[in-house]
């Protein structure tokens, strides 16, 4: 019967604007594990690393040093988070010399972590909010009784992944010098992307019946395949606002042609995050089995306060499963969705989009990057893609890629082969 008291406690913690009274000690070491979810071979798989966290605080200012290492990795990677005297948050990654400005996600993480690390009464600390892709969630840090003593569990929902820490307090008090520990030095003060208005969608017709919609802020490209009385949308970008942007571009440029089917190449956030607004219009999701199960999960995500378009629509989302290939065809156009699976060297299922009449093949993130010295092939992913194309003897003339959007989005097939032959 402890549930009501616990709920009250959570409510209080979520509403408490002031940090707990106990702020000492000012330097703490925690060690344990950190798991990252969202960019692996299949939904809910995690990348597990060891983590050592040093927390330093001085009044409202704080510095958090996170050292992470994979199994067998000798030198941990250091990421440093800082909260300055004005409450602004900053991060410096292992590969950067400068701190850059961070937004609400980092503010939430630091708030719950710092409050929990300094909380001698081992209470719960959470910030509830609506995530643009995951819905109504909470970033939280709370202590639980572990087998070897108290464990601090931290859940953090970032823009493009989810992070979970399990940490224990060590006997070490890391040394720090308050006079220098909070110096930011030269910084990159560009406002965080999440606080800026998204750049307008760019609509471009690549070939008859094939239209590209690029969203520069989300760094994603979708294709709208136009049929006689409808559209099939391939790839849905990062989150609800991105999905709404795609639909607005289609409403403007292809009016009277509703999205009848929506597909995604693989389950990663930049391809599935914008599904819900498209589902809200009644589009049928079509995917291989793992992707279909994931789409059903996305349809069930809690977007209650406030309701998003799908929640407000009250619709039952229809998800159709295919194995291998699925063809969409009428007199005007043809699209073949092909699951190349293990050939992707990226995810267990990986759908590419073949347009036989235009000889275009659209793929997500396997092919190439635009580097400072020109194009660079995507390694084993790119070779696997080429193998999948050649095994099926697809007469591809042009490749179109969803990500990255900076650099060349389309590549003649001959150039792709030449790139991989280097
Ligand atoms: Zn990916």
mmCIF file of C-alpha atoms and ligand atoms in Angstrom:
data_model
loop_
_atom_site.group_PDB
_atom_site.id
_atom_site.type_symbol
_atom_site.label_atom_id
_atom_site.label_comp_id
_atom_site.label_asym_id
_atom_site.label_seq_id
_atom_site.Cartn_x
_atom_site.Cartn_y
_atom_site.Cartn_z
ATOM 1 C CA UNK A 1 0.000 0.000 0.000
ATOM 2 C CA UNK A 2 2.967 2.320 -0.482
ATOM 3 C CA UNK A 3 1.931 3.413 -3.930
ATOM 4 C CA UNK A 4 0.075 6.641 -3.008
ATOM 5 C CA UNK A 5 2.942 7.909 -0.834
ATOM 6 C CA UNK A 6 5.428 7.103 -3.589
ATOM 7 C CA UNK A 7 3.298 8.878 -6.163
ATOM 8 C CA UNK A 8 3.067 11.925 -3.926
ATOM 9 C CA UNK A 9 6.821 11.872 -3.431
ATOM 10 C CA UNK A 10 7.398 11.699 -7.202
ATOM 11 C CA UNK A 11 4.967 14.525 -7.749
ATOM 12 C CA UNK A 12 6.736 16.623 -5.172
ATOM 13 C CA UNK A 13 10.143 15.880 -6.651
ATOM 14 C CA UNK A 14 8.927 16.788 -10.145
ATOM 15 C CA UNK A 15 7.529 20.100 -8.956
ATOM 16 C CA UNK A 16 10.328 21.055 -6.602
ATOM 17 C CA UNK A 17 12.116 24.025 -8.125
ATOM 18 C CA UNK A 18 14.771 24.241 -5.443
ATOM 19 C CA UNK A 19 17.535 21.663 -5.074
ATOM 20 C CA UNK A 20 17.617 19.526 -1.932
ATOM 21 C CA UNK A 21 19.092 21.133 1.159
ATOM 22 C CA UNK A 22 21.981 18.652 1.373
ATOM 23 C CA UNK A 23 24.591 19.768 -1.133
ATOM 24 C CA UNK A 24 27.672 18.197 0.397
ATOM 25 C CA UNK A 25 30.014 16.668 -0.415
ATOM 26 C CA UNK A 26 31.067 18.843 -3.330
ATOM 27 C CA UNK A 27 33.044 16.104 -5.086
ATOM 28 C CA UNK A 28 31.710 12.588 -5.641
ATOM 29 C CA UNK A 29 32.856 9.595 -7.660
ATOM 30 C CA UNK A 30 30.347 7.101 -9.016
ATOM 31 C CA UNK A 31 31.170 4.072 -11.068
ATOM 32 C CA UNK A 32 29.211 1.420 -12.917
ATOM 33 C CA UNK A 33 27.724 1.017 -16.380
ATOM 34 C CA UNK A 34 25.988 3.045 -19.050
ATOM 35 C CA UNK A 35 23.791 1.625 -21.818
ATOM 36 C CA UNK A 36 22.839 3.418 -25.034
ATOM 37 C CA UNK A 37 19.727 2.414 -26.955
ATOM 38 C CA UNK A 38 18.410 3.324 -30.447
ATOM 39 C CA UNK A 39 21.209 2.907 -33.011
ATOM 40 C CA UNK A 40 21.988 -0.799 -32.963
ATOM 41 C CA UNK A 41 21.056 -3.890 -34.961
ATOM 42 C CA UNK A 42 17.540 -4.246 -33.612
ATOM 43 C CA UNK A 43 15.027 -2.368 -31.452
ATOM 44 C CA UNK A 44 15.878 -2.222 -27.739
ATOM 45 C CA UNK A 45 19.403 -3.584 -28.166
ATOM 46 C CA UNK A 46 21.879 -1.586 -26.069
ATOM 47 C CA UNK A 47 25.540 -0.651 -26.311
ATOM 48 C CA UNK A 48 26.948 -1.276 -22.841
ATOM 49 C CA UNK A 49 30.001 0.567 -21.535
ATOM 50 C CA UNK A 50 31.700 0.955 -18.189
ATOM 51 C CA UNK A 51 31.280 4.432 -16.757
ATOM 52 C CA UNK A 52 33.053 6.519 -14.141
ATOM 53 C CA UNK A 53 31.329 9.751 -13.210
ATOM 54 C CA UNK A 54 32.933 12.595 -11.278
ATOM 55 C CA UNK A 55 30.498 15.156 -9.962
ATOM 56 C CA UNK A 56 31.826 18.507 -8.747
ATOM 57 C CA UNK A 57 29.634 21.295 -7.520
ATOM 58 C CA UNK A 58 30.029 24.709 -6.060
ATOM 59 C CA UNK A 59 26.730 26.418 -5.301
ATOM 60 C CA UNK A 60 24.693 26.367 -8.530
ATOM 61 C CA UNK A 61 27.733 25.625 -10.691
ATOM 62 C CA UNK A 62 28.536 22.037 -11.511
ATOM 63 C CA UNK A 63 30.964 19.977 -13.542
ATOM 64 C CA UNK A 64 30.290 16.344 -14.448
ATOM 65 C CA UNK A 65 33.044 14.255 -16.010
ATOM 66 C CA UNK A 66 31.880 11.046 -17.663
ATOM 67 C CA UNK A 67 34.545 8.505 -18.616
ATOM 68 C CA UNK A 68 33.267 5.624 -20.750
ATOM 69 C CA UNK A 69 34.979 2.547 -22.103
ATOM 70 C CA UNK A 70 33.927 -0.529 -24.040
ATOM 71 C CA UNK A 71 35.166 -3.951 -22.915
ATOM 72 C CA UNK A 72 38.913 -4.123 -23.537
ATOM 73 C CA UNK A 73 39.230 -0.402 -24.322
ATOM 74 C CA UNK A 74 42.335 0.925 -22.573
ATOM 75 C CA UNK A 75 41.656 4.671 -22.671
ATOM 76 C CA UNK A 76 38.186 5.752 -21.615
ATOM 77 C CA UNK A 77 36.529 8.579 -23.562
ATOM 78 C CA UNK A 78 35.893 11.686 -21.537
ATOM 79 C CA UNK A 79 32.791 13.823 -21.955
ATOM 80 C CA UNK A 80 32.520 16.876 -19.708
ATOM 81 C CA UNK A 81 29.228 18.527 -18.824
ATOM 82 C CA UNK A 82 29.105 21.912 -17.171
ATOM 83 C CA UNK A 83 26.387 24.030 -15.603
ATOM 84 C CA UNK A 84 27.480 27.640 -15.268
ATOM 85 C CA UNK A 85 26.474 30.231 -12.665
ATOM 86 C CA UNK A 86 23.513 31.320 -14.836
ATOM 87 C CA UNK A 87 22.162 27.762 -15.045
ATOM 88 C CA UNK A 88 23.196 27.374 -18.719
ATOM 89 C CA UNK A 89 24.510 23.933 -19.676
ATOM 90 C CA UNK A 90 27.508 23.067 -21.827
ATOM 91 C CA UNK A 91 29.189 19.926 -23.114
ATOM 92 C CA UNK A 92 32.651 19.089 -24.404
ATOM 93 C CA UNK A 93 32.992 15.760 -26.169
ATOM 94 C CA UNK A 94 36.140 13.637 -26.312
ATOM 95 C CA UNK A 95 36.854 14.843 -29.850
ATOM 96 C CA UNK A 96 36.387 18.567 -29.178
ATOM 97 C CA UNK A 97 38.486 21.219 -27.473
ATOM 98 C CA UNK A 98 35.584 23.597 -26.914
ATOM 99 C CA UNK A 99 32.477 23.511 -24.812
ATOM 100 C CA UNK A 100 29.292 23.992 -26.814
ATOM 101 C CA UNK A 101 25.924 25.149 -25.585
ATOM 102 C CA UNK A 102 23.414 22.462 -24.696
ATOM 103 C CA UNK A 103 19.657 22.612 -24.376
ATOM 104 C CA UNK A 104 16.844 21.220 -22.287
ATOM 105 C CA UNK A 105 17.891 17.552 -22.532
ATOM 106 C CA UNK A 106 21.253 18.195 -20.861
ATOM 107 C CA UNK A 107 19.668 20.524 -18.313
ATOM 108 C CA UNK A 108 17.294 17.726 -17.261
ATOM 109 C CA UNK A 109 20.108 15.168 -17.050
ATOM 110 C CA UNK A 110 22.311 17.400 -14.915
ATOM 111 C CA UNK A 111 19.413 18.391 -12.687
ATOM 112 C CA UNK A 112 18.374 14.837 -11.775
ATOM 113 C CA UNK A 113 21.935 13.513 -11.563
ATOM 114 C CA UNK A 114 23.247 16.364 -9.410
ATOM 115 C CA UNK A 115 20.239 16.331 -7.106
ATOM 116 C CA UNK A 116 20.404 12.554 -6.641
ATOM 117 C CA UNK A 117 24.189 12.501 -6.142
ATOM 118 C CA UNK A 118 23.888 15.077 -3.372
ATOM 119 C CA UNK A 119 20.793 13.593 -1.768
ATOM 120 C CA UNK A 120 21.772 11.877 1.486
ATOM 121 C CA UNK A 121 18.195 10.673 1.961
ATOM 122 C CA UNK A 122 18.354 8.749 -1.337
ATOM 123 C CA UNK A 123 15.098 10.142 -2.687
ATOM 124 C CA UNK A 124 13.753 10.146 -6.230
ATOM 125 C CA UNK A 125 14.454 12.933 -8.678
ATOM 126 C CA UNK A 126 12.561 13.206 -11.946
ATOM 127 C CA UNK A 127 11.561 15.677 -14.600
ATOM 128 C CA UNK A 128 8.508 14.659 -16.623
ATOM 129 C CA UNK A 129 8.163 16.078 -20.141
ATOM 130 C CA UNK A 130 6.907 15.259 -23.621
ATOM 131 C CA UNK A 131 9.661 13.982 -25.902
ATOM 132 C CA UNK A 132 9.066 14.839 -29.576
ATOM 133 C CA UNK A 133 9.633 11.202 -30.624
ATOM 134 C CA UNK A 134 8.974 9.089 -27.503
ATOM 135 C CA UNK A 135 6.043 10.956 -25.973
ATOM 136 C CA UNK A 136 5.313 11.466 -22.275
ATOM 137 C CA UNK A 137 8.437 10.304 -20.441
ATOM 138 C CA UNK A 138 10.552 11.357 -17.466
ATOM 139 C CA UNK A 139 14.278 11.743 -17.034
ATOM 140 C CA UNK A 140 14.951 10.381 -13.578
ATOM 141 C CA UNK A 141 17.607 9.445 -11.068
ATOM 142 C CA UNK A 142 16.770 7.328 -8.082
ATOM 143 C CA UNK A 143 18.585 5.145 -5.612
ATOM 144 C CA UNK A 144 17.674 1.479 -5.281
ATOM 145 C CA UNK A 145 19.007 -1.220 -2.960
ATOM 146 C CA UNK A 146 21.562 -3.171 -5.001
ATOM 147 C CA UNK A 147 23.266 -6.428 -4.044
ATOM 148 C CA UNK A 148 26.438 -4.578 -2.998
ATOM 149 C CA UNK A 149 24.856 -1.414 -1.630
ATOM 150 C CA UNK A 150 22.841 1.525 -2.930
ATOM 151 C CA UNK A 151 22.727 1.936 -6.713
ATOM 152 C CA UNK A 152 21.889 5.120 -8.529
ATOM 153 C CA UNK A 153 19.754 4.433 -11.610
ATOM 154 C CA UNK A 154 19.585 7.295 -14.118
ATOM 155 C CA UNK A 155 17.357 7.355 -17.208
ATOM 156 C CA UNK A 156 17.987 10.037 -19.802
ATOM 157 C CA UNK A 157 15.985 10.563 -23.013
ATOM 158 C CA UNK A 158 18.023 12.479 -25.576
ATOM 159 C CA UNK A 159 16.905 13.712 -28.995
ATOM 160 C CA UNK A 160 18.148 10.666 -30.878
ATOM 161 C CA UNK A 161 18.767 7.988 -28.227
ATOM 162 C CA UNK A 162 18.020 6.805 -24.714
ATOM 163 C CA UNK A 163 20.648 6.351 -22.001
ATOM 164 C CA UNK A 164 20.564 4.364 -18.779
ATOM 165 C CA UNK A 165 23.191 4.476 -16.010
ATOM 166 C CA UNK A 166 23.607 2.109 -13.063
ATOM 167 C CA UNK A 167 26.162 3.635 -10.677
ATOM 168 C CA UNK A 168 27.543 3.077 -7.201
ATOM 169 C CA UNK A 169 29.259 5.588 -4.988
ATOM 170 C CA UNK A 170 32.959 4.781 -4.582
ATOM 171 C CA UNK A 171 35.167 5.497 -1.567
ATOM 172 C CA UNK A 172 37.223 7.920 -3.656
ATOM 173 C CA UNK A 173 36.775 11.658 -3.402
ATOM 174 C CA UNK A 174 38.115 13.074 -6.661
ATOM 175 C CA UNK A 175 40.306 16.120 -6.277
ATOM 176 C CA UNK A 176 39.166 19.341 -7.867
ATOM 177 C CA UNK A 177 39.999 22.978 -7.691
ATOM 178 C CA UNK A 178 36.890 25.154 -7.539
ATOM 179 C CA UNK A 179 38.883 28.124 -8.852
ATOM 180 C CA UNK A 180 39.607 26.434 -12.215
ATOM 181 C CA UNK A 181 37.134 23.522 -12.498
ATOM 182 C CA UNK A 182 34.281 25.723 -13.704
ATOM 183 C CA UNK A 183 36.211 27.733 -16.296
ATOM 184 C CA UNK A 184 34.703 27.185 -19.746
ATOM 185 C CA UNK A 185 37.459 28.821 -21.777
ATOM 186 C CA UNK A 186 36.620 29.637 -25.388
ATOM 187 C CA UNK A 187 33.168 28.280 -26.207
ATOM 188 C CA UNK A 188 30.880 27.565 -29.140
ATOM 189 C CA UNK A 189 27.819 29.515 -28.029
ATOM 190 C CA UNK A 190 25.608 28.615 -31.021
ATOM 191 C CA UNK A 191 22.113 28.101 -29.624
ATOM 192 C CA UNK A 192 21.205 24.396 -29.395
ATOM 193 C CA UNK A 193 19.314 23.044 -32.428
ATOM 194 C CA UNK A 194 16.245 22.233 -30.338
ATOM 195 C CA UNK A 195 15.778 25.911 -29.463
ATOM 196 C CA UNK A 196 15.876 27.118 -33.070
ATOM 197 C CA UNK A 197 12.930 27.181 -35.495
ATOM 198 C CA UNK A 198 13.349 24.295 -37.967
ATOM 199 C CA UNK A 199 14.614 25.237 -41.418
ATOM 200 C CA UNK A 200 11.942 24.954 -44.137
ATOM 201 C CA UNK A 201 11.486 21.626 -45.929
ATOM 202 C CA UNK A 202 13.051 21.454 -49.414
ATOM 203 C CA UNK A 203 10.898 19.731 -52.058
ATOM 204 C CA UNK A 204 12.491 18.587 -55.309
ATOM 205 C CA UNK A 205 11.289 16.320 -58.096
ATOM 206 C CA UNK A 206 14.073 13.878 -58.989
ATOM 207 C CA UNK A 207 12.256 12.067 -61.809
ATOM 208 C CA UNK A 208 8.636 11.712 -62.943
ATOM 209 C CA UNK A 209 6.695 10.443 -59.909
ATOM 210 C CA UNK A 210 9.696 10.617 -57.551
ATOM 211 C CA UNK A 211 9.937 13.562 -55.165
ATOM 212 C CA UNK A 212 12.497 14.203 -52.483
ATOM 213 C CA UNK A 213 11.699 16.094 -49.271
ATOM 214 C CA UNK A 214 14.784 17.185 -47.329
ATOM 215 C CA UNK A 215 14.560 18.431 -43.748
ATOM 216 C CA UNK A 216 17.848 20.237 -43.039
ATOM 217 C CA UNK A 217 17.317 20.593 -39.280
ATOM 218 C CA UNK A 218 16.566 16.902 -38.731
ATOM 219 C CA UNK A 219 19.257 16.004 -41.315
ATOM 220 C CA UNK A 220 17.020 13.563 -43.170
ATOM 221 C CA UNK A 221 15.679 13.010 -46.659
ATOM 222 C CA UNK A 222 12.406 11.242 -47.498
ATOM 223 C CA UNK A 223 11.010 10.186 -50.868
ATOM 224 C CA UNK A 224 7.394 10.576 -51.880
ATOM 225 C CA UNK A 225 6.528 8.083 -54.612
ATOM 226 C CA UNK A 226 3.585 9.423 -56.569
ATOM 227 C CA UNK A 227 0.899 7.108 -57.902
ATOM 228 C CA UNK A 228 -2.343 7.985 -59.750
ATOM 229 C CA UNK A 229 -4.428 8.856 -56.702
ATOM 230 C CA UNK A 230 -2.065 8.575 -53.761
ATOM 231 C CA UNK A 231 1.489 8.727 -52.482
ATOM 232 C CA UNK A 232 3.737 6.151 -50.811
ATOM 233 C CA UNK A 233 6.100 7.842 -48.351
ATOM 234 C CA UNK A 234 9.530 6.286 -47.722
ATOM 235 C CA UNK A 235 11.400 7.369 -44.542
ATOM 236 C CA UNK A 236 9.687 9.631 -42.003
ATOM 237 C CA UNK A 237 12.526 11.631 -40.383
ATOM 238 C CA UNK A 238 13.230 12.152 -36.695
ATOM 239 C CA UNK A 239 10.198 13.129 -34.667
ATOM 240 C CA UNK A 240 6.623 14.411 -34.643
ATOM 241 C CA UNK A 241 7.444 17.957 -35.834
ATOM 242 C CA UNK A 242 9.521 16.476 -38.688
ATOM 243 C CA UNK A 243 6.638 14.183 -39.679
ATOM 244 C CA UNK A 244 4.293 17.195 -39.681
ATOM 245 C CA UNK A 245 6.779 19.084 -41.871
ATOM 246 C CA UNK A 246 6.803 16.228 -44.393
ATOM 247 C CA UNK A 247 3.002 16.179 -44.514
ATOM 248 C CA UNK A 248 2.812 19.964 -44.922
ATOM 249 C CA UNK A 249 5.208 19.763 -47.899
ATOM 250 C CA UNK A 250 3.104 16.991 -49.466
ATOM 251 C CA UNK A 251 -0.146 18.918 -48.871
ATOM 252 C CA UNK A 252 1.344 21.880 -50.675
ATOM 253 C CA UNK A 253 3.091 20.125 -53.560
ATOM 254 C CA UNK A 254 0.954 17.021 -54.160
ATOM 255 C CA UNK A 255 -2.526 18.112 -53.054
ATOM 256 C CA UNK A 256 -5.316 15.569 -53.343
ATOM 257 C CA UNK A 257 -2.890 12.643 -53.106
ATOM 258 C CA UNK A 258 -3.027 11.234 -49.592
ATOM 259 C CA UNK A 259 -0.243 9.067 -48.183
ATOM 260 C CA UNK A 260 -1.740 5.586 -48.485
ATOM 261 C CA UNK A 261 1.318 3.611 -47.378
ATOM 262 C CA UNK A 262 4.314 4.632 -45.283
ATOM 263 C CA UNK A 263 7.588 2.698 -45.106
ATOM 264 C CA UNK A 264 10.951 3.067 -43.417
ATOM 265 C CA UNK A 265 14.305 1.557 -44.283
ATOM 266 C CA UNK A 266 15.374 0.677 -40.751
ATOM 267 C CA UNK A 267 14.196 1.309 -37.233
ATOM 268 C CA UNK A 268 16.709 4.044 -36.227
ATOM 269 C CA UNK A 269 15.237 7.360 -35.013
ATOM 270 C CA UNK A 270 15.981 9.412 -38.145
ATOM 271 C CA UNK A 271 13.795 7.088 -40.262
ATOM 272 C CA UNK A 272 10.905 6.134 -37.954
ATOM 273 C CA UNK A 273 10.617 9.144 -35.620
ATOM 274 C CA UNK A 274 8.034 10.964 -37.757
ATOM 275 C CA UNK A 275 5.671 8.009 -38.245
ATOM 276 C CA UNK A 276 2.938 9.096 -35.864
ATOM 277 C CA UNK A 277 1.638 12.168 -37.748
ATOM 278 C CA UNK A 278 1.539 10.059 -40.933
ATOM 279 C CA UNK A 279 -0.304 7.284 -39.081
ATOM 280 C CA UNK A 280 -2.769 9.935 -37.877
ATOM 281 C CA UNK A 281 -3.725 10.573 -41.523
ATOM 282 C CA UNK A 282 -4.667 6.888 -41.907
ATOM 283 C CA UNK A 283 -1.581 5.719 -43.801
ATOM 284 C CA UNK A 284 -0.927 1.966 -43.564
ATOM 285 C CA UNK A 285 2.562 1.092 -42.301
ATOM 286 C CA UNK A 286 4.307 -1.619 -44.327
ATOM 287 C CA UNK A 287 7.440 -3.285 -42.896
ATOM 288 C CA UNK A 288 9.265 -6.569 -42.337
ATOM 289 C CA UNK A 289 8.416 -8.391 -39.042
ATOM 290 C CA UNK A 290 10.765 -6.603 -36.591
ATOM 291 C CA UNK A 291 9.966 -3.228 -38.108
ATOM 292 C CA UNK A 292 6.241 -3.979 -38.053
ATOM 293 C CA UNK A 293 6.415 -4.809 -34.334
ATOM 294 C CA UNK A 294 8.369 -1.592 -33.746
ATOM 295 C CA UNK A 295 5.800 0.464 -35.695
ATOM 296 C CA UNK A 296 3.063 -1.003 -33.485
ATOM 297 C CA UNK A 297 5.071 0.143 -30.458
ATOM 298 C CA UNK A 298 5.411 3.619 -31.925
ATOM 299 C CA UNK A 299 1.645 3.756 -32.463
ATOM 300 C CA UNK A 300 1.183 2.932 -28.749
ATOM 301 C CA UNK A 301 3.599 5.561 -27.400
ATOM 302 C CA UNK A 302 2.022 7.818 -24.772
ATOM 303 C CA UNK A 303 1.360 11.269 -26.200
ATOM 304 C CA UNK A 304 -1.390 12.333 -23.801
ATOM 305 C CA UNK A 305 -0.465 15.688 -22.393
ATOM 306 C CA UNK A 306 -0.956 17.257 -24.801
ATOM 307 C CA UNK A 307 -2.307 14.677 -27.273
ATOM 308 C CA UNK A 308 -0.449 14.618 -30.599
ATOM 309 C CA UNK A 309 -2.231 14.192 -33.943
ATOM 310 C CA UNK A 310 -2.394 10.414 -33.628
ATOM 311 C CA UNK A 311 -3.634 10.404 -30.042
ATOM 312 C CA UNK A 312 -6.238 13.035 -30.932
ATOM 313 C CA UNK A 313 -7.364 11.062 -33.992
ATOM 314 C CA UNK A 314 -8.262 7.977 -31.949
ATOM 315 C CA UNK A 315 -7.284 5.901 -34.992
ATOM 316 C CA UNK A 316 -6.395 2.222 -34.896
ATOM 317 C CA UNK A 317 -3.150 2.079 -36.865
ATOM 318 C CA UNK A 318 -2.916 -0.636 -39.514
ATOM 319 C CA UNK A 319 0.494 -2.296 -39.883
ATOM 320 C CA UNK A 320 1.152 -4.799 -42.678
ATOM 321 C CA UNK A 321 4.095 -7.197 -42.601
ATOM 322 C CA UNK A 322 6.111 -8.469 -45.551
ATOM 323 C CA UNK A 323 9.129 -10.731 -45.894
ATOM 324 C CA UNK A 324 11.673 -10.246 -48.644
ATOM 325 C CA UNK A 325 9.915 -7.859 -51.011
ATOM 326 C CA UNK A 326 6.717 -5.907 -51.369
ATOM 327 C CA UNK A 327 5.654 -4.257 -54.647
ATOM 328 C CA UNK A 328 3.396 -1.222 -55.108
ATOM 329 C CA UNK A 329 2.252 -0.680 -58.695
ATOM 330 C CA UNK A 330 -0.327 1.108 -60.825
ATOM 331 C CA UNK A 331 -0.322 2.391 -64.409
ATOM 332 C CA UNK A 332 1.691 5.439 -63.430
ATOM 333 C CA UNK A 333 4.449 4.122 -61.203
ATOM 334 C CA UNK A 334 6.068 1.162 -59.455
ATOM 335 C CA UNK A 335 7.954 0.774 -56.182
ATOM 336 C CA UNK A 336 9.595 -2.367 -54.824
ATOM 337 C CA UNK A 337 10.545 -2.400 -51.141
ATOM 338 C CA UNK A 338 13.372 -4.906 -50.651
ATOM 339 C CA UNK A 339 14.652 -6.121 -47.273
ATOM 340 C CA UNK A 340 18.399 -6.636 -47.792
ATOM 341 C CA UNK A 341 18.809 -7.652 -44.116
ATOM 342 C CA UNK A 342 22.324 -8.777 -43.208
ATOM 343 C CA UNK A 343 23.783 -7.236 -46.387
ATOM 344 C CA UNK A 344 23.361 -3.851 -44.690
ATOM 345 C CA UNK A 345 25.951 -4.679 -41.998
ATOM 346 C CA UNK A 346 23.888 -2.218 -39.991
ATOM 347 C CA UNK A 347 20.530 -3.588 -38.823
ATOM 348 C CA UNK A 348 18.899 -7.029 -38.872
ATOM 349 C CA UNK A 349 16.254 -5.773 -41.279
ATOM 350 C CA UNK A 350 17.081 -3.092 -43.819
ATOM 351 C CA UNK A 351 14.673 -2.034 -46.539
ATOM 352 C CA UNK A 352 15.833 -0.260 -49.694
ATOM 353 C CA UNK A 353 13.434 1.247 -52.222
ATOM 354 C CA UNK A 354 13.742 0.266 -55.868
ATOM 355 C CA UNK A 355 12.017 2.315 -58.580
ATOM 356 C CA UNK A 356 12.353 0.186 -61.748
ATOM 357 C CA UNK A 357 10.762 2.723 -64.117
ATOM 358 C CA UNK A 358 13.179 5.503 -63.111
ATOM 359 C CA UNK A 359 16.063 3.115 -62.313
ATOM 360 C CA UNK A 360 16.525 4.853 -58.959
ATOM 361 C CA UNK A 361 17.425 3.045 -55.754
ATOM 362 C CA UNK A 362 16.798 4.908 -52.487
ATOM 363 C CA UNK A 363 18.623 3.825 -49.324
ATOM 364 C CA UNK A 364 18.998 5.269 -45.823
ATOM 365 C CA UNK A 365 22.571 5.463 -44.568
ATOM 366 C CA UNK A 366 24.706 2.779 -46.227
ATOM 367 C CA UNK A 367 26.377 4.371 -49.196
ATOM 368 C CA UNK A 368 28.776 7.281 -48.786
ATOM 369 C CA UNK A 369 29.806 10.389 -46.889
ATOM 370 C CA UNK A 370 30.896 13.752 -48.179
ATOM 371 C CA UNK A 371 34.205 14.351 -46.399
ATOM 372 C CA UNK A 372 36.603 17.306 -46.598
ATOM 373 C CA UNK A 373 38.538 15.516 -49.359
ATOM 374 C CA UNK A 374 35.531 14.547 -51.454
ATOM 375 C CA UNK A 375 33.343 11.473 -51.264
ATOM 376 C CA UNK A 376 34.152 8.543 -49.036
ATOM 377 C CA UNK A 377 32.481 5.142 -49.366
ATOM 378 C CA UNK A 378 30.515 3.740 -46.446
ATOM 379 C CA UNK A 379 32.846 0.749 -45.885
ATOM 380 C CA UNK A 380 31.315 -2.684 -45.367
ATOM 381 C CA UNK A 381 27.807 -1.225 -45.378
ATOM 382 C CA UNK A 382 28.350 0.207 -48.861
ATOM 383 C CA UNK A 383 29.918 -3.013 -50.135
ATOM 384 C CA UNK A 384 26.976 -4.991 -48.738
ATOM 385 C CA UNK A 385 24.557 -2.666 -50.502
ATOM 386 C CA UNK A 386 26.396 -3.142 -53.795
ATOM 387 C CA UNK A 387 26.344 -6.899 -53.308
ATOM 388 C CA UNK A 388 22.592 -6.857 -52.634
ATOM 389 C CA UNK A 389 22.025 -4.814 -55.820
ATOM 390 C CA UNK A 390 24.223 -7.081 -57.942
ATOM 391 C CA UNK A 391 22.776 -10.338 -56.584
ATOM 392 C CA UNK A 392 19.332 -9.146 -57.663
ATOM 393 C CA UNK A 393 20.719 -7.799 -60.948
ATOM 394 C CA UNK A 394 18.896 -4.516 -60.449
ATOM 395 C CA UNK A 395 19.718 -2.137 -63.324
ATOM 396 C CA UNK A 396 20.268 0.828 -60.993
ATOM 397 C CA UNK A 397 21.255 4.068 -62.744
ATOM 398 C CA UNK A 398 21.107 6.415 -59.749
ATOM 399 C CA UNK A 399 21.410 5.996 -55.989
ATOM 400 C CA UNK A 400 19.624 8.379 -53.649
ATOM 401 C CA UNK A 401 20.562 8.467 -49.968
ATOM 402 C CA UNK A 402 18.573 9.703 -46.964
ATOM 403 C CA UNK A 403 21.453 10.597 -44.661
ATOM 404 C CA UNK A 404 23.612 12.599 -44.409
ATOM 405 C CA UNK A 405 21.830 15.443 -46.182
ATOM 406 C CA UNK A 406 24.945 17.578 -46.396
ATOM 407 C CA UNK A 407 26.967 16.807 -49.502
ATOM 408 C CA UNK A 408 25.832 14.735 -52.468
ATOM 409 C CA UNK A 409 22.390 13.226 -52.069
ATOM 410 C CA UNK A 410 22.354 11.375 -55.367
ATOM 411 C CA UNK A 411 25.129 9.468 -57.038
ATOM 412 C CA UNK A 412 25.285 7.813 -60.463
ATOM 413 C CA UNK A 413 25.689 4.069 -59.956
ATOM 414 C CA UNK A 414 28.933 4.077 -61.960
ATOM 415 C CA UNK A 415 30.438 6.604 -59.538
ATOM 416 C CA UNK A 416 29.348 4.514 -56.571
ATOM 417 C CA UNK A 417 31.086 1.476 -58.036
ATOM 418 C CA UNK A 418 34.189 3.530 -58.731
ATOM 419 C CA UNK A 419 34.169 4.850 -55.160
ATOM 420 C CA UNK A 420 34.146 1.317 -53.762
ATOM 421 C CA UNK A 421 36.808 0.132 -56.188
ATOM 422 C CA UNK A 422 39.305 2.677 -54.761
HETATM 423 ZN ZN1 LIG B 1 21.170 3.782 -39.171
#
